[in-house]
Short mmCIF file of C-alpha atoms in Angstrom, two decimals:
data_model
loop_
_atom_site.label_atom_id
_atom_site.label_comp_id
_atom_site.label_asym_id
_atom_site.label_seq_id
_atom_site.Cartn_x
_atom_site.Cartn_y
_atom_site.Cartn_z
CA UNK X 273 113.25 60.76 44.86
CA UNK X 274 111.20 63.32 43.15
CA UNK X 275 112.32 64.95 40.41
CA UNK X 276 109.69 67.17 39.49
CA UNK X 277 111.11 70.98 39.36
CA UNK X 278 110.86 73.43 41.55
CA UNK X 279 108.72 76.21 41.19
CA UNK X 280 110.53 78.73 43.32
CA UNK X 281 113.61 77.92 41.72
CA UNK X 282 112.62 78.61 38.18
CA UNK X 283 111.90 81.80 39.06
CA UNK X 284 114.82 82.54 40.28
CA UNK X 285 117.13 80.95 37.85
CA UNK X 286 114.97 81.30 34.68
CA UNK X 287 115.45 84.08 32.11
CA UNK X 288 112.65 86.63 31.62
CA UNK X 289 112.03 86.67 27.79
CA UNK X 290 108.54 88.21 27.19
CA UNK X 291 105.46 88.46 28.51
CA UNK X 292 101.81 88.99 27.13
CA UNK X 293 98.04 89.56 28.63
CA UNK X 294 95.16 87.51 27.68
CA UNK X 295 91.48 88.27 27.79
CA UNK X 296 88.19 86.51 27.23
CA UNK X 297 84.46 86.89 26.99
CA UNK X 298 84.10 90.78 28.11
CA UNK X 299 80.77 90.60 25.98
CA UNK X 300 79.95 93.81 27.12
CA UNK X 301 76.95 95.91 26.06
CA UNK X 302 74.64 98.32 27.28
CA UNK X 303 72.53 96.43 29.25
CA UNK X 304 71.28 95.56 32.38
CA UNK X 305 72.67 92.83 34.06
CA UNK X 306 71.11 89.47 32.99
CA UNK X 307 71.89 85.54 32.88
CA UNK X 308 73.54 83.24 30.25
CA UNK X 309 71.80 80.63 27.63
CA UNK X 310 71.28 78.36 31.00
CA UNK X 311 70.12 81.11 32.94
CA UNK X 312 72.78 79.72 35.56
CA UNK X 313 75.08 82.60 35.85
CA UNK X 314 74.70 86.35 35.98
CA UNK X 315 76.26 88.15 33.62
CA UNK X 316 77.29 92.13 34.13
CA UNK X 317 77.26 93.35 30.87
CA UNK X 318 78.12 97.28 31.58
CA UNK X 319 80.15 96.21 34.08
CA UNK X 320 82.66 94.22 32.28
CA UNK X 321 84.32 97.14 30.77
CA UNK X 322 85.85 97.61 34.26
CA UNK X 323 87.12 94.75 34.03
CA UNK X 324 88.81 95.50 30.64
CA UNK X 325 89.50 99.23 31.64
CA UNK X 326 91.49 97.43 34.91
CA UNK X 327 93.07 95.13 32.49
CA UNK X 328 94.55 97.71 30.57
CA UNK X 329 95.53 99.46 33.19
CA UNK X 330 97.64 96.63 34.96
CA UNK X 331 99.51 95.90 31.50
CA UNK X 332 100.36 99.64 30.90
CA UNK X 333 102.06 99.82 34.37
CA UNK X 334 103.80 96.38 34.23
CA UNK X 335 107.37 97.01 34.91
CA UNK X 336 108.08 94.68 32.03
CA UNK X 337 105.90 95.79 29.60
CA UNK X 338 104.02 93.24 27.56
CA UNK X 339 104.71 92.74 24.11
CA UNK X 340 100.93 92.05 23.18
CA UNK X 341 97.23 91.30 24.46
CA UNK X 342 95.04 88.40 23.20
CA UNK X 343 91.65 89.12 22.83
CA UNK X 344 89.94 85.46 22.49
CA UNK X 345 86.74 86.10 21.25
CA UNK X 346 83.24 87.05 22.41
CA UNK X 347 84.08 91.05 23.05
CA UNK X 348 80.63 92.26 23.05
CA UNK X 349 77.76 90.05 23.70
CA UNK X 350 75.29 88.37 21.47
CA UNK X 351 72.46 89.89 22.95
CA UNK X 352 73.72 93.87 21.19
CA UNK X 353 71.76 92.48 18.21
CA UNK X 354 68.65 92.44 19.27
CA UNK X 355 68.95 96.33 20.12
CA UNK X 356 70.48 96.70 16.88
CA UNK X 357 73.58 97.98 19.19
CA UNK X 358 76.79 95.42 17.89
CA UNK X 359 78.37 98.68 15.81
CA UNK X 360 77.38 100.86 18.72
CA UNK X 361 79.00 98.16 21.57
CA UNK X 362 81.96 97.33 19.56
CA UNK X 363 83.16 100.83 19.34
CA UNK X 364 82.71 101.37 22.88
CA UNK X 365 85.29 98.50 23.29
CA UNK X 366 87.57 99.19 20.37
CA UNK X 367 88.13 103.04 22.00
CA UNK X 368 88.56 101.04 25.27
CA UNK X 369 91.69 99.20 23.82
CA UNK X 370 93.31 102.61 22.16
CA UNK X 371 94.93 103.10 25.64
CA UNK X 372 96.65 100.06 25.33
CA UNK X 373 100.34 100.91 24.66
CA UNK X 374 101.27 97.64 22.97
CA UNK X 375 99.12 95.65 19.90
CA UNK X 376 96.05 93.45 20.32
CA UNK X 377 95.36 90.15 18.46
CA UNK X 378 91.93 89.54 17.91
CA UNK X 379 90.35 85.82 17.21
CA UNK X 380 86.69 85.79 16.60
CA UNK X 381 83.90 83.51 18.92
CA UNK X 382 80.22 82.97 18.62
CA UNK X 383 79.24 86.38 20.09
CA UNK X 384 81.17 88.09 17.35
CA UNK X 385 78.97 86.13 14.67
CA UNK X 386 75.57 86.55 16.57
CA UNK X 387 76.56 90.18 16.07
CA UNK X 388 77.64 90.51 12.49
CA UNK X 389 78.14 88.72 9.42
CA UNK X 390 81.84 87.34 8.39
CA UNK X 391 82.51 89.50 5.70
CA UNK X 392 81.78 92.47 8.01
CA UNK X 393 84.41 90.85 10.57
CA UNK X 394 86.41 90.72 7.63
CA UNK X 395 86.36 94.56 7.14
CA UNK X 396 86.70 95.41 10.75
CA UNK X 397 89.06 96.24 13.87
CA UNK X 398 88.61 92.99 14.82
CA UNK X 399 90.75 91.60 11.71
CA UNK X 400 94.26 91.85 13.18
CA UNK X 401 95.78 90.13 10.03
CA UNK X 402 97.81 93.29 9.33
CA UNK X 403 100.31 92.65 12.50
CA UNK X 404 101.12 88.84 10.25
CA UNK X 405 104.43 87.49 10.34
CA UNK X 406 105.69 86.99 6.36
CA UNK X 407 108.30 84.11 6.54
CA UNK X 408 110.55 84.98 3.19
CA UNK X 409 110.85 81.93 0.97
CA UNK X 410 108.47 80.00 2.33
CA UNK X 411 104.83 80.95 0.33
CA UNK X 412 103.50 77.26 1.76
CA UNK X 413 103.15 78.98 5.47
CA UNK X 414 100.98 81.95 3.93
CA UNK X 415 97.23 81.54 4.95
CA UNK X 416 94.52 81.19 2.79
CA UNK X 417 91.41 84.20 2.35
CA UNK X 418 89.07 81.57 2.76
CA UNK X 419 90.17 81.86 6.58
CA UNK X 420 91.07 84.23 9.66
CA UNK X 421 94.25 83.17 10.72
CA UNK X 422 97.91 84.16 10.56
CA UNK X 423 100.92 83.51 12.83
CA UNK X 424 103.35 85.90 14.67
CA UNK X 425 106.78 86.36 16.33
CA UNK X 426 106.56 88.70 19.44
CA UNK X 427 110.09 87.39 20.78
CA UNK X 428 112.97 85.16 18.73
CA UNK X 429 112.14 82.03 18.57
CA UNK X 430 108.50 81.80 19.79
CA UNK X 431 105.45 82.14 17.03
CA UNK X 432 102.32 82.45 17.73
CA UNK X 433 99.92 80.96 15.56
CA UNK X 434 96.16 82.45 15.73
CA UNK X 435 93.29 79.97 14.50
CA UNK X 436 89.88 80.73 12.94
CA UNK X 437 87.75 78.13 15.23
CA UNK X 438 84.04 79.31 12.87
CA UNK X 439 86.20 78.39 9.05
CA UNK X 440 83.33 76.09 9.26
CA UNK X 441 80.33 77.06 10.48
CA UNK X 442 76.40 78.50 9.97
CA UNK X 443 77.19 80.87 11.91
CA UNK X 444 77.96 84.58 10.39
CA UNK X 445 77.86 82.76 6.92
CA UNK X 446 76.34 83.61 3.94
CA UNK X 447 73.40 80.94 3.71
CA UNK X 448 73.41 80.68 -0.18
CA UNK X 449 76.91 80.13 0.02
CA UNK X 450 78.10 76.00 -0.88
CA UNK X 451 80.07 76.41 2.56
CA UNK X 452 77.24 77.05 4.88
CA UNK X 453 75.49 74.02 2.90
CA UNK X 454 78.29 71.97 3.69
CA UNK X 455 78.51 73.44 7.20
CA UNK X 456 74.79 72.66 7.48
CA UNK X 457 75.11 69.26 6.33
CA UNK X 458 78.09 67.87 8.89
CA UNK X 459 75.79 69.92 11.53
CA UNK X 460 72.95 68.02 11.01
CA UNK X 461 74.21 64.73 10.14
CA UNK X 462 75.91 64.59 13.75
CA UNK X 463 72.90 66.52 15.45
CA UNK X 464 69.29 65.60 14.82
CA UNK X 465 67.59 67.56 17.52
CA UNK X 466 64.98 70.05 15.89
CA UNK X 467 67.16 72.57 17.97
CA UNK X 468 70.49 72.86 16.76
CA UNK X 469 71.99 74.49 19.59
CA UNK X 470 71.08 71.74 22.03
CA UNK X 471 73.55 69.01 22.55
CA UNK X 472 70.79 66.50 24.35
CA UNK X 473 71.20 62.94 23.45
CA UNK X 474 74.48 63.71 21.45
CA UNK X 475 77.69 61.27 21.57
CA UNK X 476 79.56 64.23 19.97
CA UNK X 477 77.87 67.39 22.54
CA UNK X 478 80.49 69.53 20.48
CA UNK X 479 78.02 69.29 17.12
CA UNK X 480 76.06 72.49 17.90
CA UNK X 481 74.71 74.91 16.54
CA UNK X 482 76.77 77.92 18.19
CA UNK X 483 80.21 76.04 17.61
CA UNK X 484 82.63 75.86 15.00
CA UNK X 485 85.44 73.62 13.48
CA UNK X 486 88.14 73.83 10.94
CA UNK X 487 88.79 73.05 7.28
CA UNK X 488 90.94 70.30 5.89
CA UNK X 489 92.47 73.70 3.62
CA UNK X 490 93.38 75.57 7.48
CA UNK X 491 94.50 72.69 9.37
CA UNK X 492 96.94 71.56 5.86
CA UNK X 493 97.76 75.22 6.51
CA UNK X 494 99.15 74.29 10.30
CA UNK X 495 100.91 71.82 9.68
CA UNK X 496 102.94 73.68 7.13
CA UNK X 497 103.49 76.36 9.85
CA UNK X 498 104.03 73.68 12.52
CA UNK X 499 106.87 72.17 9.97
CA UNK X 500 108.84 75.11 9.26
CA UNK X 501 108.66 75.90 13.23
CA UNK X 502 110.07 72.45 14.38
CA UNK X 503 112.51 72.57 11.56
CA UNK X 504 113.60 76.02 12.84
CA UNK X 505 113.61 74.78 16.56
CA UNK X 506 110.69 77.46 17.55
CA UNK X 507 107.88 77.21 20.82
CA UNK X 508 104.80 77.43 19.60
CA UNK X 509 101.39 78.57 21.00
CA UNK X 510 97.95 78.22 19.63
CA UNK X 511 95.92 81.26 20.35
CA UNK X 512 92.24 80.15 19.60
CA UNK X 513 88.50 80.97 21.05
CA UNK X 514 87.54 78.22 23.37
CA UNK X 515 84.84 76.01 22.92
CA UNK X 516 81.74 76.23 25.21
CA UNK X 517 81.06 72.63 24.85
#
């Protein structure tokens, strides 16, 4: 006998709570069409702002309105900095999103820190921190400075909790900093290819140069969110960039 659910009948019987959009890697700029780091696969770079434009546009006429986008990282692409365009590009996407009618949550990839360093990201539209969820009473679920990331309600008994995937990294770091040293020391103790972006010959392909990882400080930070969640019988969901790797 099979007892896996059905589809169609969830749909029918379930309860609609919420919904909310999601969105990756528009790394647009204003470009001409080119390839990725593998030269495998075009990339459109003007185009994708169609692609966002049409995203927008499908959320804003949902019948049931969503209660918030996730942006996942790489919004413009890496190559704006060569042109000394990332300021240029990013606005062109941030006025893009004003015609949202509900809030976007932004998490930062490697694109973002090809394009600028992380106390600029710090400063900028791209630091959602503001739309935070402040659990009274409980100071232990608060997140640290030393790292983008915050957690969020957008129905009763859901959070959301947004990770910082580059807490350590080189990338977007201040090199005289003792983090990027230590960043730069893990890097090359689990990668010794003169290029650091190349994962040939590697056990562990993740130890590259354009990836990221977290601190023992954030993920002490999760659990204390994770706690107070299970002991107040909430879903959770992760919202993080995805690896490449």
């Amino acid at each position: 006998m099979d007892d896996k659910p059905n589809p169609e009948a969830l749909n029918e019987n379930s309860e609609h709570l919420f919904s909310f959009g999601v969105i990756a890697d528009i790394q647009y700029a204003d470009l001409e069409d080119g390839f990725n780091f593998q030269g495998t696969r075009r990339r459109y770079y003007r185009h994708s702002l169609l692609h966002l434009q049409g995203a927008i546009e499908d959320w804003n006429n949902e019948s049931s309105t969503p209660c918030c986008v996730l942006q996942l990282g790489d919004i413009i692409d890496g190559y704006n900095a060569q042109y000394n365009a990332s300021e240029k590009s990013l606005e062109v996407v941030m006025d893009t999103f004003k015609k949202l009618k509900v809030p976007v949550h932004h998490t930062w990839g490697n694109h973002e820190f090809y394009n600028f360093r992380r106390e600029y990201l710090t400063h900028s539209k791209l630091n959602t921190k503001f739309l935070e969820d402040q659990i009274e009473h409980h100071p232990e679920t608060m997140p640290s400075e030393d790292y983008y990331a915050y957690h969020f309600v957008p129905f009763p008994k859901f959070r959301f909790i947004l990770l910082d995937a580059y807490d350590l990294s080189v990338l977007g770091m201040d090199q005289s900093s003792p983090k990027y040293e230590q960043c730069m020391k893990i890097l090359k103790e689990h990668n010794p290819n003169t290029e650091l972006n190349s994962p040939q010959g590697l056990s562990e392909p993740q130890f590259v140069q354009f990836n990221g990882g977290f601190s023992q400080e954030q993920l002490n930070w999760l659990n204390e969110v994770l706690t107070f969640s299970d002991t107040n019988q909430e879903k959770v969901v992760i919202v993080i960039w995805r690896s490449e790797v």
